Short mmCIF file of N, CA and C in Angstrom, two decimals:
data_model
loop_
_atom_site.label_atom_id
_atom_site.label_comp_id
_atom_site.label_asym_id
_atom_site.label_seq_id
_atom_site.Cartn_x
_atom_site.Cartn_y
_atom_site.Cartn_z
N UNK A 1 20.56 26.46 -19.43
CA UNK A 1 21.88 25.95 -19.66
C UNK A 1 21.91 24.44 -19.36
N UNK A 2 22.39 23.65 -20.02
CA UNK A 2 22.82 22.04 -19.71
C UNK A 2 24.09 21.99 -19.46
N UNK A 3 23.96 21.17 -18.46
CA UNK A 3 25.56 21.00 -17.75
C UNK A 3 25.57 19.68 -18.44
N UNK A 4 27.20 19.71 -19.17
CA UNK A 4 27.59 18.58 -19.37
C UNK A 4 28.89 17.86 -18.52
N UNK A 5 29.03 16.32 -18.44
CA UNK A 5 30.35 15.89 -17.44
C UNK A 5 31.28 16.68 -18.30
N UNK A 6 32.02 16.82 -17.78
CA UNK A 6 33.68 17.30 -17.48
C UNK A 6 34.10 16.12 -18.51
N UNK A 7 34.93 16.96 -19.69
CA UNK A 7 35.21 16.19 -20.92
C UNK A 7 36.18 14.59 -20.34
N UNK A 8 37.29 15.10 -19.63
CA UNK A 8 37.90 13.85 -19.15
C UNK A 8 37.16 12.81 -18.85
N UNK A 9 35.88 12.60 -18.46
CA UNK A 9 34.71 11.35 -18.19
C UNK A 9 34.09 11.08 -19.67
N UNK A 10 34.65 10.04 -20.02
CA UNK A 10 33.75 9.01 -20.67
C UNK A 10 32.53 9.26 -21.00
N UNK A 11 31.82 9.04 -22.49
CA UNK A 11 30.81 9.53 -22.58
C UNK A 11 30.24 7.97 -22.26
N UNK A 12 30.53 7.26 -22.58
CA UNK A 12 29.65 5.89 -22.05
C UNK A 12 29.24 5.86 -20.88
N UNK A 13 30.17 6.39 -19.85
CA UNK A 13 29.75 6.46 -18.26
C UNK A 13 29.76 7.68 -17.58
N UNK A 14 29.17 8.61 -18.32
CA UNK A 14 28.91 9.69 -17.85
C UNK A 14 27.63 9.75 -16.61
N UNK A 15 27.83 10.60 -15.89
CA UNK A 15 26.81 10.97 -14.67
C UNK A 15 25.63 11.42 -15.78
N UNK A 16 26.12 12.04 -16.49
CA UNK A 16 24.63 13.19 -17.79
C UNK A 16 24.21 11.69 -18.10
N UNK A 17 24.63 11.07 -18.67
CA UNK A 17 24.32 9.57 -19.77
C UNK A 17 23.76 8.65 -18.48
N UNK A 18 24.14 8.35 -17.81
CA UNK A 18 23.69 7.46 -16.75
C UNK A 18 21.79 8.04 -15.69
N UNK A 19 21.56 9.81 -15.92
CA UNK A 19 20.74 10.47 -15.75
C UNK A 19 19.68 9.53 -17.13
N UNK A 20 20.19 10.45 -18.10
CA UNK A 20 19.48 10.34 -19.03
C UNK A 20 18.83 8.83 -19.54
N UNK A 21 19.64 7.58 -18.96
CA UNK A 21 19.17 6.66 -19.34
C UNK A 21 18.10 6.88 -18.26
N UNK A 22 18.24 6.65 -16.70
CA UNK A 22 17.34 6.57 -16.31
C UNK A 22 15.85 7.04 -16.37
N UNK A 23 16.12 8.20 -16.64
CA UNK A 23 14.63 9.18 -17.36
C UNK A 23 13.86 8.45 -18.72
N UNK A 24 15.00 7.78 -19.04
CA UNK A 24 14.38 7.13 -20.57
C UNK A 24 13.73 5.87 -20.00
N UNK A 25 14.13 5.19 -19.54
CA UNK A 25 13.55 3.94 -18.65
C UNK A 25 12.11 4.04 -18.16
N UNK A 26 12.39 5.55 -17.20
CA UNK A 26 11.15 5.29 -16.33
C UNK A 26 10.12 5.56 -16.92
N UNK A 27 9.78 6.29 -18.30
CA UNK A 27 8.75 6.75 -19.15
C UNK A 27 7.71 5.67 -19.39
N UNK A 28 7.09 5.96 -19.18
CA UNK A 28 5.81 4.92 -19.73
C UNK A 28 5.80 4.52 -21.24
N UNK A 29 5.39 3.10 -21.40
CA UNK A 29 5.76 2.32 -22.81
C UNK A 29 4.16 2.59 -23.46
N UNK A 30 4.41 2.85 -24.69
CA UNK A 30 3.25 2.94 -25.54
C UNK A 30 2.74 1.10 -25.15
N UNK A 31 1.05 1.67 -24.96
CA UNK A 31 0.38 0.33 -24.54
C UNK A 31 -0.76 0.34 -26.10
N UNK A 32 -0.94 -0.98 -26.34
CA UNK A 32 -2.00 -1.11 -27.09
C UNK A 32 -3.53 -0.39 -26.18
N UNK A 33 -3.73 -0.62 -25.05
CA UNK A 33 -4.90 -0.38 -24.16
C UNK A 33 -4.96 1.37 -23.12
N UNK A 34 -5.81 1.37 -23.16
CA UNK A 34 -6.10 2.81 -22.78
C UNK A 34 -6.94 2.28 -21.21
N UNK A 35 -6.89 3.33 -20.25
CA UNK A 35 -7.41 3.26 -18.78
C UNK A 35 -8.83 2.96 -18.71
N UNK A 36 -10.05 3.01 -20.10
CA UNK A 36 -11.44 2.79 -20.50
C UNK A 36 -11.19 1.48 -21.24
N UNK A 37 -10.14 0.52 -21.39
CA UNK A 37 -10.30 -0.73 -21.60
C UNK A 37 -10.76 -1.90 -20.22
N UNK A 38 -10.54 -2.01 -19.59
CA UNK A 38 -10.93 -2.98 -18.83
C UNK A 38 -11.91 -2.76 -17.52
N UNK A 39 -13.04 -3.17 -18.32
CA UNK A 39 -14.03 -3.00 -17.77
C UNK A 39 -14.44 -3.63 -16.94
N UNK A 40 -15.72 -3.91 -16.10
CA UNK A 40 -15.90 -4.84 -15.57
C UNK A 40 -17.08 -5.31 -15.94
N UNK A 41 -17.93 -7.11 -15.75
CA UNK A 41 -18.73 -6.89 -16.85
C UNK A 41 -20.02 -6.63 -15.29
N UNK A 42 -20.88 -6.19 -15.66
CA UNK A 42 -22.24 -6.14 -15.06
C UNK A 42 -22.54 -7.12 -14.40
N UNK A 43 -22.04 -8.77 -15.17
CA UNK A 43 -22.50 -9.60 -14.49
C UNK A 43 -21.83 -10.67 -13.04
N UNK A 44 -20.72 -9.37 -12.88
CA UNK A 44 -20.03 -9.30 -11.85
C UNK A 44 -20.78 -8.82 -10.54
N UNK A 45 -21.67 -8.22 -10.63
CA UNK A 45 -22.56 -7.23 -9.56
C UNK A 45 -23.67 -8.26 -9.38
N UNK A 46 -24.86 -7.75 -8.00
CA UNK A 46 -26.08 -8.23 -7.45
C UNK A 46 -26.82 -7.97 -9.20
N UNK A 47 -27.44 -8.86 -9.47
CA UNK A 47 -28.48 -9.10 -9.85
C UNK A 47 -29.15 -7.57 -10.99
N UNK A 48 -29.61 -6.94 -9.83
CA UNK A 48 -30.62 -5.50 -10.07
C UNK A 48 -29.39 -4.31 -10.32
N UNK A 49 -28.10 -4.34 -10.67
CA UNK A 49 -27.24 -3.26 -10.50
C UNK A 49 -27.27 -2.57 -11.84
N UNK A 50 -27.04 -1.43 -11.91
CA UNK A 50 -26.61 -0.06 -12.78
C UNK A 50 -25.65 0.08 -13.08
N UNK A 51 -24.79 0.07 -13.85
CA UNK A 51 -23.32 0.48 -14.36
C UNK A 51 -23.39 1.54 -15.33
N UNK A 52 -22.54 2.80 -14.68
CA UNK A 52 -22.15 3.12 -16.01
C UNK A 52 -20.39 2.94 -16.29
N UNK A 53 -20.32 3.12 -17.75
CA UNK A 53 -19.27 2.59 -18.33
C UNK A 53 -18.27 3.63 -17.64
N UNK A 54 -16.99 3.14 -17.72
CA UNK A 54 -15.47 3.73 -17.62
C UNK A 54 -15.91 5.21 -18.56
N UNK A 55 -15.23 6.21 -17.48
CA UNK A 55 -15.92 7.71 -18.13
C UNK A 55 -14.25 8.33 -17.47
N UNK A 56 -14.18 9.53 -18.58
CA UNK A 56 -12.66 10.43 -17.79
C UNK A 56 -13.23 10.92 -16.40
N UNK A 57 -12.08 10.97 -15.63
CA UNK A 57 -12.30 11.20 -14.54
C UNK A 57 -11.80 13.00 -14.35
N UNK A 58 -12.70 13.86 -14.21
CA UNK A 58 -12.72 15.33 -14.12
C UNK A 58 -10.93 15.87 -13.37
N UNK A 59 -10.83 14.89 -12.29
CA UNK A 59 -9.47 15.41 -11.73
C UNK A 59 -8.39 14.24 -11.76
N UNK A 60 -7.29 14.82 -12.76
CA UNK A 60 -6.28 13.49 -12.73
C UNK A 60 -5.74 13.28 -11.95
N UNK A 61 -5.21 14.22 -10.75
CA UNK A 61 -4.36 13.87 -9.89
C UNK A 61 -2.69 13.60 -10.51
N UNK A 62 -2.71 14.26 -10.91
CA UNK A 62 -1.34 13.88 -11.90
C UNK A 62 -1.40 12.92 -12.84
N UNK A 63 -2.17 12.08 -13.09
CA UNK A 63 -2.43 10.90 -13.92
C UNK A 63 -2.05 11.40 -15.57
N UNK A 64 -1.31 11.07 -16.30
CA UNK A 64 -1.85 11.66 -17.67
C UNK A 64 -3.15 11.09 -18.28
N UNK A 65 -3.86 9.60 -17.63
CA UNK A 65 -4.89 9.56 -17.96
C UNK A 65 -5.76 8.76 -17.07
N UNK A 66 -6.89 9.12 -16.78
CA UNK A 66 -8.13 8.69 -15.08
C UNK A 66 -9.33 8.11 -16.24
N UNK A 67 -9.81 7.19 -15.39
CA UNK A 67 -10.52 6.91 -15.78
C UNK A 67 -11.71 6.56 -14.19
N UNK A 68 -13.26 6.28 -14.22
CA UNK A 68 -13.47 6.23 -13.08
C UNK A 68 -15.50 5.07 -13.86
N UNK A 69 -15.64 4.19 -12.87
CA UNK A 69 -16.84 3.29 -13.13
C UNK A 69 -18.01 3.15 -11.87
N UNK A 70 -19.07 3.67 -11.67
CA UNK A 70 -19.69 3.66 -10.48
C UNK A 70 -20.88 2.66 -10.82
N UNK A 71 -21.07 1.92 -9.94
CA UNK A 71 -21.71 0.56 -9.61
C UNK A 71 -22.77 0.53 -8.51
N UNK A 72 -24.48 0.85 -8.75
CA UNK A 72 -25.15 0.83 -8.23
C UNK A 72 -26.63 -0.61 -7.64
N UNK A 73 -26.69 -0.48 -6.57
CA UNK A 73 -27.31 -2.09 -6.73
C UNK A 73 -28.21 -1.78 -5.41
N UNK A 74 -29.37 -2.58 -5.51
CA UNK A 74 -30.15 -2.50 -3.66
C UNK A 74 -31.00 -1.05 -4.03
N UNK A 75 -31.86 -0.26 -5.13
CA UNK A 75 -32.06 0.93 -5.41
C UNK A 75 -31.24 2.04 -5.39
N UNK A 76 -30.15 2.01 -5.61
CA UNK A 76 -29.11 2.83 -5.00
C UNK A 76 -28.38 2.92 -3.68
N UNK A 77 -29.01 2.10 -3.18
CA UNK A 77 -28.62 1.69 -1.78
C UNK A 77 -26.85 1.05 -1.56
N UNK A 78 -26.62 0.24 -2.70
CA UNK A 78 -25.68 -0.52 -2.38
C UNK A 78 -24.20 0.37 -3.72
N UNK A 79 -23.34 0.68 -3.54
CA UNK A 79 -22.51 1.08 -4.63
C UNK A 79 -21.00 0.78 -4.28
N UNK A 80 -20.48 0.77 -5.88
CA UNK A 80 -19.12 0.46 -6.02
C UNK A 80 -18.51 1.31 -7.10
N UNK A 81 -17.32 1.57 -6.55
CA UNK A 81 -16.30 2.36 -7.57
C UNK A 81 -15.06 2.22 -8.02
N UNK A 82 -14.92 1.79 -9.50
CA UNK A 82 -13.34 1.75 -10.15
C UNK A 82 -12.70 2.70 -10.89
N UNK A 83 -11.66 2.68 -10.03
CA UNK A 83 -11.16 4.29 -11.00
C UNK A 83 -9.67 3.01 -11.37
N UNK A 84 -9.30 4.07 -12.36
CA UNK A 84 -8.12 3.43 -13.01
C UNK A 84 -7.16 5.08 -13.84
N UNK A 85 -5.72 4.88 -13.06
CA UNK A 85 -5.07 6.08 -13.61
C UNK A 85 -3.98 5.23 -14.46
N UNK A 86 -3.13 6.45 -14.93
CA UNK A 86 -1.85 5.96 -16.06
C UNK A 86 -0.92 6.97 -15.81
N UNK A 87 0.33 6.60 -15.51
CA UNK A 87 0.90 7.93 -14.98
C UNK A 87 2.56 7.94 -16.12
N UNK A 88 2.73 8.98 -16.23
CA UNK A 88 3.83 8.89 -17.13
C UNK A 88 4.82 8.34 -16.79
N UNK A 89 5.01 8.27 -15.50
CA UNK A 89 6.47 7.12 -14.98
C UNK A 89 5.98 6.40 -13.96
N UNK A 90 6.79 5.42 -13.88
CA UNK A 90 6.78 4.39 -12.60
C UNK A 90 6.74 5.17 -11.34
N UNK A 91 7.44 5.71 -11.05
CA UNK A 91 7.88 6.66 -10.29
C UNK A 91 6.74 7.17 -9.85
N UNK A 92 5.65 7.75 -10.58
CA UNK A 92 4.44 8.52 -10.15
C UNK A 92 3.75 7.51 -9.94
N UNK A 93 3.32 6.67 -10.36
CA UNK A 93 2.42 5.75 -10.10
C UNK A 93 2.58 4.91 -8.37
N UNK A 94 3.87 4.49 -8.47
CA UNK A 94 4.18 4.63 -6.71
C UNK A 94 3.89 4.86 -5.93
N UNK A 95 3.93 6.55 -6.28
CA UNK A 95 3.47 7.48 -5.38
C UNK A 95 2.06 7.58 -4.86
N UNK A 96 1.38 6.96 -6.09
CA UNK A 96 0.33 7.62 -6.30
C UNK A 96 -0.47 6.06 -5.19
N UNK A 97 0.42 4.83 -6.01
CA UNK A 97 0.05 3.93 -5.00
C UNK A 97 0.09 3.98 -3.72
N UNK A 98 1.21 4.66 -3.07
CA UNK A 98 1.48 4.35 -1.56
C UNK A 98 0.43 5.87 -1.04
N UNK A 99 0.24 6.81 -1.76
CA UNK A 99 -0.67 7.60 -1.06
C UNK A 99 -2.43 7.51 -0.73
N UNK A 100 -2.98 6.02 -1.67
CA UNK A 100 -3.85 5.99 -1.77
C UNK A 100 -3.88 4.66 -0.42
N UNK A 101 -3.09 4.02 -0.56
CA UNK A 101 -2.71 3.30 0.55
C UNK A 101 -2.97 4.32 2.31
N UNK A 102 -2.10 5.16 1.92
CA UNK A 102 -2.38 5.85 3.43
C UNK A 102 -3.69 6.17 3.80
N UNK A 103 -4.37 6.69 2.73
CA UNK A 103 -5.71 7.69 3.09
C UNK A 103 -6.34 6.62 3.05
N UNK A 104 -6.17 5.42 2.90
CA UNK A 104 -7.79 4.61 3.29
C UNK A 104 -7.80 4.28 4.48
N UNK A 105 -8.95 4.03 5.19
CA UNK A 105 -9.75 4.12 6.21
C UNK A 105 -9.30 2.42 6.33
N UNK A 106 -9.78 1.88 5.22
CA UNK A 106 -9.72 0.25 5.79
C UNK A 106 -8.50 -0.17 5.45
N UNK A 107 -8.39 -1.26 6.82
CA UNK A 107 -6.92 -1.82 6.97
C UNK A 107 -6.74 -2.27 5.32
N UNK A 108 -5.71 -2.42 5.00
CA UNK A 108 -5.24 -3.11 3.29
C UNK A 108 -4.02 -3.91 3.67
N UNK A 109 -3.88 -4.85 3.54
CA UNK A 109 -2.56 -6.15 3.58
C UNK A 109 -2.72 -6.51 2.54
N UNK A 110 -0.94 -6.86 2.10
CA UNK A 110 -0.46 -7.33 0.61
C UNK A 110 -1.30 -8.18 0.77
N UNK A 111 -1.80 -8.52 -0.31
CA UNK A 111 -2.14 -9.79 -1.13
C UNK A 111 -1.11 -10.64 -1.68
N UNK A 112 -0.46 -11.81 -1.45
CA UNK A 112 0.50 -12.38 -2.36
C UNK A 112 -0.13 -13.81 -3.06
N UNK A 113 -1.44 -13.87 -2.80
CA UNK A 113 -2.10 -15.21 -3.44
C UNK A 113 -2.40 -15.01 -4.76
N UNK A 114 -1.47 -14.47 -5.51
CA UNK A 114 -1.84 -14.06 -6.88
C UNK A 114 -1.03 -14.84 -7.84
N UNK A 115 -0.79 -16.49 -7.86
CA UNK A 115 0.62 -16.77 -8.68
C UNK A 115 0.77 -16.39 -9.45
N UNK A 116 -0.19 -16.06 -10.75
CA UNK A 116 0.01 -15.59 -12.13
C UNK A 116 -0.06 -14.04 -12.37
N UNK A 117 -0.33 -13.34 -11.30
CA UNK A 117 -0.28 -12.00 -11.31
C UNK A 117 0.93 -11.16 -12.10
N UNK A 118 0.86 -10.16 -12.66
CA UNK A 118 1.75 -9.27 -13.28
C UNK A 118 1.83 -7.75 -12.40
N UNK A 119 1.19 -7.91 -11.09
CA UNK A 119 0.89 -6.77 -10.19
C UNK A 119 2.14 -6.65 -9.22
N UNK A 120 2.74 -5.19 -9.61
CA UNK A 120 3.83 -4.70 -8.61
C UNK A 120 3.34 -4.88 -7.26
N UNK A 121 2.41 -3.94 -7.07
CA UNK A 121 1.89 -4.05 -5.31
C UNK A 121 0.41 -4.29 -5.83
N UNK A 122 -0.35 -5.44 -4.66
CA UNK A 122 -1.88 -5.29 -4.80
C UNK A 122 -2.26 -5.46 -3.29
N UNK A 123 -3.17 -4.52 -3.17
CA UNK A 123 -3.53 -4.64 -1.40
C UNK A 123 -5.11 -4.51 -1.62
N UNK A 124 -5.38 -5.67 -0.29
CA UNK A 124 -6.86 -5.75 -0.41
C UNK A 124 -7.20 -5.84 1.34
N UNK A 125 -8.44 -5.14 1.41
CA UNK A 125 -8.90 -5.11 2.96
C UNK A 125 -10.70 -5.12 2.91
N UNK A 126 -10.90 -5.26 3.92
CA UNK A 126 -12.43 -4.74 4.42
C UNK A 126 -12.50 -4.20 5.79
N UNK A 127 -13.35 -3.77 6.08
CA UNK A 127 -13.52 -2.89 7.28
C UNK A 127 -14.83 -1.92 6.81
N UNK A 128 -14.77 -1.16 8.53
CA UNK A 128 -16.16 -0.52 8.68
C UNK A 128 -15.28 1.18 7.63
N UNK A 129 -16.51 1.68 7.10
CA UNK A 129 -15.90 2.98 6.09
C UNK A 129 -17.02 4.02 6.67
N UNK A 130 -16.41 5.04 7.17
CA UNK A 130 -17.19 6.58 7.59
C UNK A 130 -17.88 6.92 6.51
N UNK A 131 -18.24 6.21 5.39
CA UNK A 131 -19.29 7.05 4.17
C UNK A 131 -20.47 6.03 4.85
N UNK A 132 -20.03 5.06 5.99
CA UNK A 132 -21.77 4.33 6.17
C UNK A 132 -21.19 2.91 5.80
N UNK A 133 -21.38 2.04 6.73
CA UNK A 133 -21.20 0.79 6.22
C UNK A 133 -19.67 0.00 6.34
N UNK A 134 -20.19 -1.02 5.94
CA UNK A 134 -18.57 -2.01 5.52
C UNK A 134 -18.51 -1.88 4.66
N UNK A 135 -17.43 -2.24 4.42
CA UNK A 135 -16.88 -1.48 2.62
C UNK A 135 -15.83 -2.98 2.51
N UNK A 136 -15.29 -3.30 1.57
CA UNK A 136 -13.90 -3.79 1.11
C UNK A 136 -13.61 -3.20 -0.26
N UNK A 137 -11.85 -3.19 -0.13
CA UNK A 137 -11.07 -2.17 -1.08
C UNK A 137 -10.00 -2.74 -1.71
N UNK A 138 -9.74 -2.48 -2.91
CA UNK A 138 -8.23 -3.06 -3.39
C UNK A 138 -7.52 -1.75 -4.12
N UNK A 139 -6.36 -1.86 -4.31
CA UNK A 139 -5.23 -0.82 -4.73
C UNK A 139 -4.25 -1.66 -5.31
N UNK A 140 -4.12 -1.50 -6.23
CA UNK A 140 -2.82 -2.10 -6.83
C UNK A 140 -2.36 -1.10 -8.09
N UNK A 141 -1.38 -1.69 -8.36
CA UNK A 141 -0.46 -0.88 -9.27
C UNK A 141 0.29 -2.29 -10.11
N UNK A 142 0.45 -1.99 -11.67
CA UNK A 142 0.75 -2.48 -12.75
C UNK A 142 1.65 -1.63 -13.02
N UNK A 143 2.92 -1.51 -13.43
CA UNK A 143 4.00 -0.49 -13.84
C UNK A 143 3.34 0.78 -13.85
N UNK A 144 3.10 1.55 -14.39
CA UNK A 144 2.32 2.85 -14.54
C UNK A 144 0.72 3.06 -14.51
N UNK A 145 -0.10 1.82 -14.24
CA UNK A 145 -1.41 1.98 -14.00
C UNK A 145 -1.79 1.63 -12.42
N UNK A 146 -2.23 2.51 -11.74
CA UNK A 146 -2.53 1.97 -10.72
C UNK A 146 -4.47 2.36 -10.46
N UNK A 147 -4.94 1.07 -10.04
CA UNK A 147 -6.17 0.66 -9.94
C UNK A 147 -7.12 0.84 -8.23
N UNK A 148 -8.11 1.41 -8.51
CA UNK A 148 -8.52 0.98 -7.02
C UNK A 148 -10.08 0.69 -7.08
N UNK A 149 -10.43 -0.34 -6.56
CA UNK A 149 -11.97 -0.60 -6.64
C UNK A 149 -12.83 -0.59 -5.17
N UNK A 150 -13.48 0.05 -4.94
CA UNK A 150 -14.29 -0.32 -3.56
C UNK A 150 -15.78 -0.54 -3.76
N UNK A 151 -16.12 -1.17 -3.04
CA UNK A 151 -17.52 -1.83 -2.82
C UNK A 151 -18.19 -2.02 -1.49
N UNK A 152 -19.03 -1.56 -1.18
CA UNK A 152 -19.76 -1.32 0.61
C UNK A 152 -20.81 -3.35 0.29
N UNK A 153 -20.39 -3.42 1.12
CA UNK A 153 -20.81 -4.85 1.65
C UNK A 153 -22.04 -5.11 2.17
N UNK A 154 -22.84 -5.80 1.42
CA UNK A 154 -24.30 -5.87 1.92
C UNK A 154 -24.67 -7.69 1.58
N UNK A 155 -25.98 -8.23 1.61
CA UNK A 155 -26.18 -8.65 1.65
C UNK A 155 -26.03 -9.55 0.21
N UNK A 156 -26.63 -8.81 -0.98
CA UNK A 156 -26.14 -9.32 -2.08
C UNK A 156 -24.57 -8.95 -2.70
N UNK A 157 -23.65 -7.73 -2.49
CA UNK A 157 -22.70 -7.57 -2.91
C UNK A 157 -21.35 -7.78 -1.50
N UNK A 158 -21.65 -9.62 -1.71
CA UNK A 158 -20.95 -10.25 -0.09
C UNK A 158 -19.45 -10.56 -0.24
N UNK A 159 -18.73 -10.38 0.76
CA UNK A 159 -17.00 -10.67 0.30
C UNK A 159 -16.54 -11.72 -0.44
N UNK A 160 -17.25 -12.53 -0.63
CA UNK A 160 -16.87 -13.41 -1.92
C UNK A 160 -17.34 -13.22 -2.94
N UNK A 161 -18.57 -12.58 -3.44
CA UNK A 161 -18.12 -11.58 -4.59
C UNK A 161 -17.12 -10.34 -4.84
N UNK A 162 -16.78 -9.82 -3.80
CA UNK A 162 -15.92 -9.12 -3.69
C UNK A 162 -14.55 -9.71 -3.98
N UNK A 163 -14.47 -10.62 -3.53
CA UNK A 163 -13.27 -11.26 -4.22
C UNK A 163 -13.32 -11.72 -5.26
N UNK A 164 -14.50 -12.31 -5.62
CA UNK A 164 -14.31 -12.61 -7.42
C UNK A 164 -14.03 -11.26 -8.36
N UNK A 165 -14.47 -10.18 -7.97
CA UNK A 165 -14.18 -9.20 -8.54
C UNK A 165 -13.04 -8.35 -8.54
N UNK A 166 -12.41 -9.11 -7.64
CA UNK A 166 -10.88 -8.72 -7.02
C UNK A 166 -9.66 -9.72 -8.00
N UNK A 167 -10.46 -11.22 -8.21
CA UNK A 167 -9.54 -12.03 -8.76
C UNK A 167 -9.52 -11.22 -10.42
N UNK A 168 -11.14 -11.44 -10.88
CA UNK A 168 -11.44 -10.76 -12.20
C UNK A 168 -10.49 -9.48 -12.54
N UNK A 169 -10.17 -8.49 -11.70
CA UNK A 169 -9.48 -6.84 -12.06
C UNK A 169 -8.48 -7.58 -12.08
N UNK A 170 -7.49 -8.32 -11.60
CA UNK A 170 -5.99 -8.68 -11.36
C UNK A 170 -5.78 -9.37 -12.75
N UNK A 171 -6.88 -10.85 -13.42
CA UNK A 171 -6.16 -11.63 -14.14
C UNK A 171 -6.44 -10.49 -15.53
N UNK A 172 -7.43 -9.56 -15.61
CA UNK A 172 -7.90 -8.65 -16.55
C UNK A 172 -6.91 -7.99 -16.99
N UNK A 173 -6.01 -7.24 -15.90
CA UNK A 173 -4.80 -6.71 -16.17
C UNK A 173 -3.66 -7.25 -16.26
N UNK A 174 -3.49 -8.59 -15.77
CA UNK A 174 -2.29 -9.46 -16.19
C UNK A 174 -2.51 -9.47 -17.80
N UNK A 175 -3.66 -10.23 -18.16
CA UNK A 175 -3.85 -10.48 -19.69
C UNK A 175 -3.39 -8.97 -20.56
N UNK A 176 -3.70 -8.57 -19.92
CA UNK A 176 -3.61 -6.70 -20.85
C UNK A 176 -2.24 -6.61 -20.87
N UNK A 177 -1.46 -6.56 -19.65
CA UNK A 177 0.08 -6.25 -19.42
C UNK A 177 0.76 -7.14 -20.35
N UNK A 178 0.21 -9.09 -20.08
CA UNK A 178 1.11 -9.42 -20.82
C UNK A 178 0.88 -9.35 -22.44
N UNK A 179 0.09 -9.32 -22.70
CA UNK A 179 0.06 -8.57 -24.40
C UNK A 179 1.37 -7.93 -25.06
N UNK A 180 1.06 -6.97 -23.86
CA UNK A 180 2.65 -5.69 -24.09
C UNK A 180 3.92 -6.82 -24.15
N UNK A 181 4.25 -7.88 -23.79
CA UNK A 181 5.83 -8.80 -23.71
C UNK A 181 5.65 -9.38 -24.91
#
């Protein structure tokens, strides 16, 4: 059954109409780019590293679409991982941001040194990570895509590559987002 307002209310300012816009809003906008567009290139990594390409990711987590990139370097010794989801509303993507936020291990503080950024929230940290090692991590979220890359810290894959690869994912997805305006 659909409940409609009570005829005396205005259909312009109806509670139903004022619902319904919002649901229409929060939907995700047809993008020219898919979650296997923005890659990263190889020559972002140590030297000797392995990439394989942006592949679906087996569990979406609600995502309507995952994507996931693993980054090997040092004989396997040294690795990094980008996953990238798409979620049908803002709303999920949020969520999805602030929960990935909780479960990490390493501290994450906003980032706001981004002037040209198109990024709702982007948080970046380093710290020691229980898989072994120092790690540094970023999380951010673009209206309905939210991104997370980590990388264990060694000698050739050092926090200032880590940040170039941090600046690289941000202006990658600004350029992509602003396409869409």
């Amino acid at each position: 059954m659909i409940r409609r307002p009570p005829r005396s209310t205005p259909l312009y300012s109806s509670a139903a109409s004022d619902v319904y816009k919002r649901q229409l809003w929060s939907c995700a906008p047809p993008r020219h780019f898919t979650v296997f567009d923005p890659e990263l290139p190889i020559s972002l990594f140590p030297d000797d590293s392995i990439q394989n390409s942006l592949h679906p990711l087996s569990e979406l987590s609600g995502a309507q679409e995952a994507s996931i990139s693993n980054t090997y370097w040092n004989e396997g010794k040294g690795l990094a991982v980008y996953n990238i989801d798409r979620f049908s509303t803002d709303h999920r993507a949020r969520q999805r941001f602030n929960t990935l936020v909780q479960m990490s291990e390493i501290p994450l503080k906003a980032n706001i040194a981004r002037p040209h950024s198109v990024s709702d929230e982007f948080m970046t940290g380093c710290g020691y990570s229980e898989f072994g090692g120092d790690a540094c991590m970023i999380i951010a979220r673009y209206d309905e895509f939210v991104l997370s890359f980590v990388a264990y810290i060694d000698r050739e894959m050092t926090v200032e590559r880590f940040q170039r690869i941090a600046t690289y994912i941000d202006e990658e997805m600004t350029q992509l987002m602003e396409k869409e305006s």
